[in-house]
Amino acid sequence: MQKNTFQILLGWEMKKGILITAITIFSTTVQGKVDVCVFDLLGKSGEAYKSVEEWALAAKAWNADLNLIPYQDEAKAQNDFDTGRCDGVAMTSMRARKYNKFAGSIDALGAVTNNSIAQKAITYALDPRNKHRLVTKLNGDEFEVAAIAQIGLAYVYVRDKTINTIEKGKGKKFAYLHYDQAQKMIVERLELVGVPSEISDFAKKFNNGQVDVIAAPAYAYKPLEISKGLGSNGAIFDFPVINLTADIILRPNKFPKGFGLKSRAWAIKQLPKNFSTIARLEADIPAKYKQALSSEDRHRYQKMMRDGRIELTQLGVYDPVMMRVLKRARCAVERTNFECSLSGE
């Protein structure tokens, strides 16, 4: 009887071991590689895609096997992420703001006036102390910001350099990104004629004369051949209207535990190289196109954008915590700025 009991127990233990092994193998097979949609206007040859490739390589050390899927259409990348085709997505923060307002607010209207402030803001956002602000729930789905990178400060480009004030811009056509509420607001306040656009076509409209004005970072100048639109009479005004960043957003339950923290730590280490690239791209733009605004106009535009930020924050578009952080950063750089003695942000 004892022998039979022992044999029964031994048989059960063997079956249990086989069952556990089978479950382990099955789980590994099901998880496999995690798909990540990656937006870059230039596809696999673009700087953004190459940066995400470096991130995916580093992720192997964090026990994640990632499959990158390139997209030159950002709307398609976002749609595939929303529908579950991908469990991670790399895209511009303006579009990614819906998943995380805190990180997306770094790109608030006129809130970042130079690359030094941008680097401080991104570093602050990625700090481990803010980890709770980088995980959000939306319609029952959980999202996490795994990385933030700088694309660059966006400046105003005009086909005719005589369009150098708000008044002269009235009635001119401006290609704005239709999904960004801030751009829509500024177009209306400047009494420009807004032409809803996508990242993939706004520069084409400028180059072929469909619109008179655009806002773009130095990153876009060469690959989108914006010099064609500037021609011999165009200009780029040295007043940044918005800062552009890129986010990697993921569904954390599809990634190893602690992946987000490790990913953000990696992203912080990449920032010096990231900003060095931005500085080089800005320096490569021909000086003949760069045009300064008067101090009076700069003050007017700063006030107008401040009013816009406050309104958009009240409407829930921007995160109030990030707005306070960015104001402190601006005033640390330029203590005599008119806004530093004002409340409201």
Short mmCIF file of C-alpha atoms in Angstrom, two decimals:
data_model
loop_
_atom_site.label_atom_id
_atom_site.label_comp_id
_atom_site.label_asym_id
_atom_site.label_seq_id
_atom_site.Cartn_x
_atom_site.Cartn_y
_atom_site.Cartn_z
CA MET A 1 0.00 0.00 0.00
CA GLN A 2 2.83 2.36 0.90
CA LYS A 3 4.53 1.59 -2.39
CA ASN A 4 1.40 2.32 -4.34
CA THR A 5 0.94 5.63 -2.51
CA PHE A 6 4.58 6.55 -3.21
CA GLN A 7 4.19 5.68 -6.87
CA ILE A 8 1.00 7.71 -7.11
CA LEU A 9 2.67 10.73 -5.47
CA LEU A 10 5.77 10.37 -7.66
CA GLY A 11 3.60 10.17 -10.75
CA TRP A 12 1.69 13.31 -9.70
CA GLU A 13 4.90 15.25 -9.07
CA MET A 14 6.22 14.27 -12.53
CA LYS A 15 2.96 15.31 -14.16
CA LYS A 16 3.00 18.59 -12.23
CA GLY A 17 6.56 19.27 -13.37
CA ILE A 18 5.62 18.58 -17.00
CA LEU A 19 2.57 20.84 -16.62
CA ILE A 20 4.64 23.74 -15.19
CA THR A 21 7.20 23.35 -17.98
CA ALA A 22 4.44 23.37 -20.59
CA ILE A 23 2.87 26.48 -19.07
CA THR A 24 6.25 28.23 -19.03
CA ILE A 25 6.93 27.36 -22.66
CA PHE A 26 3.40 28.41 -23.66
CA SER A 27 3.73 31.75 -21.83
CA THR A 28 7.04 32.49 -23.50
CA THR A 29 5.57 31.68 -26.88
CA VAL A 30 2.51 33.87 -26.34
CA GLN A 31 4.49 36.90 -25.15
CA GLY A 32 7.22 36.71 -27.76
CA LYS A 33 8.30 40.03 -29.19
CA VAL A 34 6.44 43.19 -28.29
CA ASP A 35 5.49 45.32 -31.30
CA VAL A 36 6.31 49.03 -31.14
CA CYS A 37 4.98 51.45 -33.76
CA VAL A 38 7.62 54.07 -34.61
CA PHE A 39 6.78 57.30 -36.39
CA ASP A 40 9.49 59.04 -38.42
CA LEU A 41 8.84 61.17 -41.49
CA LEU A 42 11.85 59.52 -43.12
CA GLY A 43 10.98 56.00 -42.04
CA LYS A 44 13.89 53.73 -41.15
CA SER A 45 16.44 56.27 -42.44
CA GLY A 46 15.33 59.01 -40.04
CA GLU A 47 17.16 60.12 -36.88
CA ALA A 48 14.11 59.41 -34.72
CA TYR A 49 13.83 55.81 -35.91
CA LYS A 50 17.56 55.26 -35.36
CA SER A 51 17.23 56.55 -31.79
CA VAL A 52 14.39 54.13 -31.11
CA GLU A 53 16.55 51.32 -32.54
CA GLU A 54 19.18 52.16 -29.91
CA TRP A 55 16.47 52.08 -27.24
CA ALA A 56 15.24 48.68 -28.45
CA LEU A 57 18.79 47.33 -28.32
CA ALA A 58 19.22 48.61 -24.75
CA ALA A 59 15.86 47.05 -23.83
CA LYS A 60 17.31 43.55 -24.29
CA ALA A 61 19.17 44.12 -21.01
CA TRP A 62 15.81 44.86 -19.37
CA ASN A 63 14.41 41.49 -20.56
CA ALA A 64 12.33 42.91 -23.38
CA ASP A 65 12.43 41.76 -27.00
CA LEU A 66 11.00 44.55 -29.15
CA ASN A 67 9.89 44.49 -32.77
CA LEU A 68 9.96 47.98 -34.31
CA ILE A 69 7.44 48.81 -37.04
CA PRO A 70 8.25 52.02 -38.99
CA TYR A 71 5.53 54.50 -39.99
CA GLN A 72 5.79 57.65 -42.07
CA ASP A 73 2.16 58.45 -41.28
CA GLU A 74 1.83 59.45 -37.63
CA ALA A 75 -1.97 59.15 -37.58
CA LYS A 76 -1.68 55.53 -38.76
CA ALA A 77 0.92 54.76 -36.08
CA GLN A 78 -1.36 56.16 -33.39
CA ASN A 79 -4.38 54.30 -34.72
CA ASP A 80 -2.50 50.99 -34.74
CA PHE A 81 -1.42 51.63 -31.16
CA ASP A 82 -4.98 52.46 -30.08
CA THR A 83 -6.38 49.33 -31.69
CA GLY A 84 -3.74 47.08 -30.12
CA ARG A 85 -1.65 46.37 -33.22
CA CYS A 86 1.26 47.69 -31.17
CA ASP A 87 1.78 47.83 -27.41
CA GLY A 88 4.24 50.71 -27.66
CA VAL A 89 4.43 53.78 -29.87
CA ALA A 90 7.01 56.48 -30.58
CA MET A 91 5.40 59.73 -31.72
CA THR A 92 5.42 63.49 -31.23
CA SER A 93 4.29 64.66 -27.80
CA MET A 94 1.59 66.86 -29.28
CA ARG A 95 -0.19 63.73 -30.41
CA ALA A 96 0.85 61.68 -27.40
CA ARG A 97 -0.50 64.29 -24.95
CA LYS A 98 -3.82 62.42 -24.81
CA TYR A 99 -2.05 59.54 -23.05
CA ASN A 100 -0.10 61.71 -20.62
CA LYS A 101 -0.79 65.40 -20.10
CA PHE A 102 2.19 65.90 -17.75
CA ALA A 103 4.83 64.89 -20.30
CA GLY A 104 2.88 66.37 -23.21
CA SER A 105 2.78 69.80 -21.57
CA ILE A 106 6.51 70.32 -22.12
CA ASP A 107 5.37 71.35 -25.61
CA ALA A 108 3.02 74.05 -24.27
CA LEU A 109 2.66 77.22 -26.31
CA GLY A 110 5.71 79.46 -25.75
CA ALA A 111 6.56 77.69 -22.48
CA VAL A 112 10.09 76.67 -23.49
CA THR A 113 12.20 79.49 -24.91
CA ASN A 114 15.58 77.79 -25.34
CA ASN A 115 17.20 74.36 -25.44
CA SER A 116 18.63 74.71 -21.93
CA ILE A 117 15.12 75.02 -20.47
CA ALA A 118 13.95 72.14 -22.66
CA GLN A 119 16.69 69.85 -21.34
CA LYS A 120 15.90 70.75 -17.74
CA ALA A 121 12.19 70.17 -18.30
CA ILE A 122 12.68 66.75 -19.91
CA THR A 123 15.15 65.69 -17.20
CA TYR A 124 12.68 66.76 -14.51
CA ALA A 125 9.79 64.91 -16.15
CA LEU A 126 11.80 61.67 -16.41
CA ASP A 127 13.05 61.83 -12.82
CA PRO A 128 12.06 58.72 -10.78
CA ARG A 129 10.26 61.01 -8.31
CA ASN A 130 7.70 61.71 -11.04
CA LYS A 131 7.03 58.06 -11.89
CA HIS A 132 3.43 58.31 -10.62
CA ARG A 133 2.79 61.21 -13.02
CA LEU A 134 3.99 59.16 -16.00
CA VAL A 135 1.46 56.35 -15.61
CA THR A 136 -2.14 57.13 -16.54
CA LYS A 137 -5.40 55.33 -17.24
CA LEU A 138 -7.58 56.13 -20.23
CA ASN A 139 -10.81 54.32 -21.03
CA GLY A 140 -9.79 51.38 -18.87
CA ASP A 141 -6.36 51.05 -20.52
CA GLU A 142 -3.10 51.88 -18.71
CA PHE A 143 -0.31 53.85 -20.38
CA GLU A 144 3.22 54.77 -19.35
CA VAL A 145 5.75 57.26 -20.71
CA ALA A 146 8.93 55.27 -21.29
CA ALA A 147 11.06 58.03 -22.84
CA ILE A 148 11.05 61.67 -23.92
CA ALA A 149 13.42 63.14 -26.51
CA GLN A 150 13.89 66.62 -27.91
CA ILE A 151 12.89 67.35 -31.51
CA GLY A 152 13.57 71.07 -31.26
CA LEU A 153 12.20 74.56 -30.86
CA ALA A 154 9.78 75.50 -33.62
CA TYR A 155 10.22 78.87 -35.31
CA VAL A 156 7.94 80.73 -37.70
CA TYR A 157 8.82 80.41 -41.41
CA VAL A 158 7.33 82.86 -43.94
CA ARG A 159 7.51 82.89 -47.72
CA ASP A 160 7.65 86.71 -47.64
CA LYS A 161 9.92 88.29 -45.01
CA THR A 162 7.80 91.46 -44.94
CA ILE A 163 5.25 89.43 -42.95
CA ASN A 164 7.16 90.31 -39.79
CA THR A 165 4.40 91.42 -37.40
CA ILE A 166 1.04 90.10 -36.19
CA GLU A 167 -0.73 92.84 -38.10
CA LYS A 168 0.95 91.95 -41.40
CA GLY A 169 0.13 88.29 -40.88
CA LYS A 170 -3.63 88.81 -40.75
CA GLY A 171 -5.39 86.98 -43.55
CA LYS A 172 -2.31 84.93 -44.47
CA LYS A 173 -2.63 81.16 -44.73
CA PHE A 174 -1.01 79.12 -41.95
CA ALA A 175 -0.61 75.33 -42.05
CA TYR A 176 -1.32 74.12 -38.52
CA LEU A 177 -1.51 70.61 -37.08
CA HIS A 178 -5.25 70.07 -36.78
CA TYR A 179 -5.08 67.88 -33.67
CA ASP A 180 -3.20 70.46 -31.57
CA GLN A 181 -5.67 72.75 -29.81
CA ALA A 182 -2.93 75.28 -28.99
CA GLN A 183 -2.02 75.83 -32.64
CA LYS A 184 -5.66 76.25 -33.56
CA MET A 185 -6.07 78.87 -30.84
CA ILE A 186 -3.03 80.90 -31.89
CA VAL A 187 -4.12 80.85 -35.54
CA GLU A 188 -7.50 82.25 -34.57
CA ARG A 189 -6.05 84.93 -32.28
CA LEU A 190 -3.62 86.11 -34.93
CA GLU A 191 -6.49 86.23 -37.43
CA LEU A 192 -4.60 83.95 -39.80
CA VAL A 193 -6.41 81.68 -42.22
CA GLY A 194 -5.88 78.24 -40.72
CA VAL A 195 -5.20 75.33 -43.07
CA PRO A 196 -5.57 72.03 -41.16
CA SER A 197 -2.56 69.83 -41.86
CA GLU A 198 -0.58 66.77 -40.84
CA ILE A 199 3.15 66.51 -40.11
CA SER A 200 3.46 64.63 -43.39
CA ASP A 201 2.13 67.46 -45.56
CA PHE A 202 2.47 70.87 -43.84
CA ALA A 203 5.88 71.58 -45.40
CA LYS A 204 4.69 70.51 -48.85
CA LYS A 205 1.91 73.10 -48.64
CA PHE A 206 4.48 75.75 -47.74
CA ASN A 207 6.88 74.74 -50.50
CA ASN A 208 4.25 74.78 -53.25
CA GLY A 209 2.66 78.05 -52.15
CA GLN A 210 -0.60 76.69 -50.70
CA VAL A 211 0.19 78.42 -47.40
CA ASP A 212 2.23 81.51 -46.49
CA VAL A 213 3.34 80.60 -42.97
CA ILE A 214 4.39 77.50 -41.01
CA ALA A 215 6.12 76.75 -37.71
CA ALA A 216 8.83 74.09 -37.74
CA PRO A 217 12.00 72.98 -35.91
CA ALA A 218 15.44 72.85 -37.50
CA TYR A 219 15.02 69.05 -37.62
CA ALA A 220 12.52 69.51 -40.46
CA TYR A 221 14.44 72.09 -42.49
CA LYS A 222 16.67 69.85 -44.60
CA PRO A 223 14.69 66.59 -44.97
CA LEU A 224 11.48 68.46 -45.85
CA GLU A 225 13.36 70.83 -48.19
CA ILE A 226 11.80 73.91 -46.62
CA SER A 227 14.33 76.11 -48.40
CA LYS A 228 12.16 75.64 -51.51
CA GLY A 229 9.32 77.46 -49.79
CA LEU A 230 11.59 80.16 -48.38
CA GLY A 231 13.06 80.87 -51.82
CA SER A 232 14.91 84.16 -52.09
CA ASN A 233 12.38 86.24 -50.20
CA GLY A 234 11.51 84.11 -47.18
CA ALA A 235 12.60 84.31 -43.56
CA ILE A 236 12.75 82.42 -40.28
CA PHE A 237 12.03 84.55 -37.22
CA ASP A 238 14.26 83.96 -34.19
CA PHE A 239 11.35 83.65 -31.78
CA PRO A 240 10.41 80.10 -30.71
CA VAL A 241 6.65 79.67 -30.58
CA ILE A 242 6.56 76.09 -29.35
CA ASN A 243 8.90 73.31 -28.29
CA LEU A 244 8.62 69.89 -29.89
CA THR A 245 9.43 66.64 -28.14
CA ALA A 246 8.83 62.97 -28.91
CA ASP A 247 7.50 60.35 -26.48
CA ILE A 248 7.59 56.59 -26.28
CA ILE A 249 4.27 55.48 -24.82
CA LEU A 250 3.61 51.86 -23.85
CA ARG A 251 1.12 49.58 -22.18
CA PRO A 252 3.15 48.63 -19.08
CA ASN A 253 1.37 45.30 -18.56
CA LYS A 254 2.91 44.10 -21.84
CA PHE A 255 6.45 44.81 -20.66
CA PRO A 256 8.63 43.36 -17.88
CA LYS A 257 8.14 44.77 -14.39
CA GLY A 258 10.19 47.93 -13.82
CA PHE A 259 10.75 48.42 -17.56
CA GLY A 260 9.52 52.03 -17.53
CA LEU A 261 11.95 53.17 -14.83
CA LYS A 262 14.92 51.57 -16.60
CA SER A 263 13.83 53.02 -19.92
CA ARG A 264 13.51 56.56 -18.54
CA ALA A 265 16.93 56.31 -16.86
CA TRP A 266 18.36 55.35 -20.25
CA ALA A 267 16.53 58.26 -21.93
CA ILE A 268 18.03 60.80 -19.50
CA LYS A 269 21.53 59.61 -20.39
CA GLN A 270 20.81 60.18 -24.10
CA LEU A 271 19.80 63.84 -23.66
CA PRO A 272 23.29 65.43 -24.03
CA LYS A 273 23.76 63.68 -27.39
CA ASN A 274 20.16 64.52 -28.34
CA PHE A 275 20.61 68.25 -27.68
CA SER A 276 24.02 68.30 -29.34
CA THR A 277 22.32 67.04 -32.53
CA ILE A 278 19.64 69.74 -32.23
CA ALA A 279 22.29 72.47 -31.85
CA ARG A 280 24.08 71.20 -34.96
CA LEU A 281 20.86 71.18 -37.00
CA GLU A 282 20.01 74.73 -35.90
CA ALA A 283 23.50 75.93 -36.78
CA ASP A 284 23.23 74.37 -40.26
CA ILE A 285 20.33 76.64 -41.29
CA PRO A 286 21.71 79.44 -43.53
CA ALA A 287 22.07 82.74 -41.67
CA LYS A 288 20.51 84.61 -44.60
CA TYR A 289 17.09 83.29 -43.61
CA LYS A 290 17.28 84.19 -39.92
CA GLN A 291 15.51 87.40 -38.99
CA ALA A 292 15.26 89.04 -35.56
CA LEU A 293 12.10 90.50 -34.10
CA SER A 294 12.04 93.80 -32.24
CA SER A 295 12.01 93.67 -28.44
CA GLU A 296 8.53 95.25 -28.48
CA ASP A 297 7.16 92.51 -30.72
CA ARG A 298 8.84 89.77 -28.66
CA HIS A 299 7.16 91.16 -25.53
CA ARG A 300 3.77 91.28 -27.25
CA TYR A 301 4.06 87.70 -28.48
CA GLN A 302 5.22 86.44 -25.08
CA LYS A 303 2.19 88.02 -23.41
CA MET A 304 -0.17 86.61 -26.02
CA MET A 305 1.23 83.09 -25.63
CA ARG A 306 1.15 83.37 -21.83
CA ASP A 307 -2.55 84.24 -21.98
CA GLY A 308 -3.07 81.27 -24.29
CA ARG A 309 -1.23 78.87 -21.95
CA ILE A 310 -3.27 79.97 -18.96
CA GLU A 311 -6.51 79.50 -20.85
CA LEU A 312 -5.49 76.09 -22.19
CA THR A 313 -4.43 74.98 -18.71
CA GLN A 314 -7.82 76.04 -17.35
CA LEU A 315 -9.46 74.05 -20.15
CA GLY A 316 -7.50 70.96 -19.09
CA VAL A 317 -5.24 70.79 -22.15
CA TYR A 318 -2.01 71.46 -20.20
CA ASP A 319 -0.87 70.07 -16.86
CA PRO A 320 -0.69 72.79 -14.16
CA VAL A 321 2.26 71.16 -12.37
CA MET A 322 4.37 71.22 -15.55
CA MET A 323 3.28 74.81 -16.24
CA ARG A 324 4.67 75.90 -12.85
CA VAL A 325 7.90 74.00 -13.45
CA LEU A 326 8.41 75.63 -16.85
CA LYS A 327 7.71 79.12 -15.50
CA ARG A 328 10.31 78.66 -12.76
CA ALA A 329 12.79 77.48 -15.38
CA ARG A 330 12.13 80.52 -17.62
CA CYS A 331 12.44 82.95 -14.73
CA ALA A 332 15.66 81.31 -13.52
CA VAL A 333 17.16 82.10 -16.93
CA GLU A 334 15.61 85.54 -17.39
CA ARG A 335 14.72 86.98 -13.98
CA THR A 336 13.67 90.39 -15.33
CA ASN A 337 11.03 88.94 -17.66
CA PHE A 338 7.64 90.60 -17.11
CA GLU A 339 5.91 87.31 -16.26
CA CYS A 340 8.17 86.55 -13.29
CA SER A 341 6.33 89.02 -11.06
CA LEU A 342 2.90 87.77 -12.14
CA SER A 343 0.79 84.97 -10.74
CA GLY A 344 -1.43 82.71 -12.82
CA GLU A 345 0.94 79.93 -13.90
#
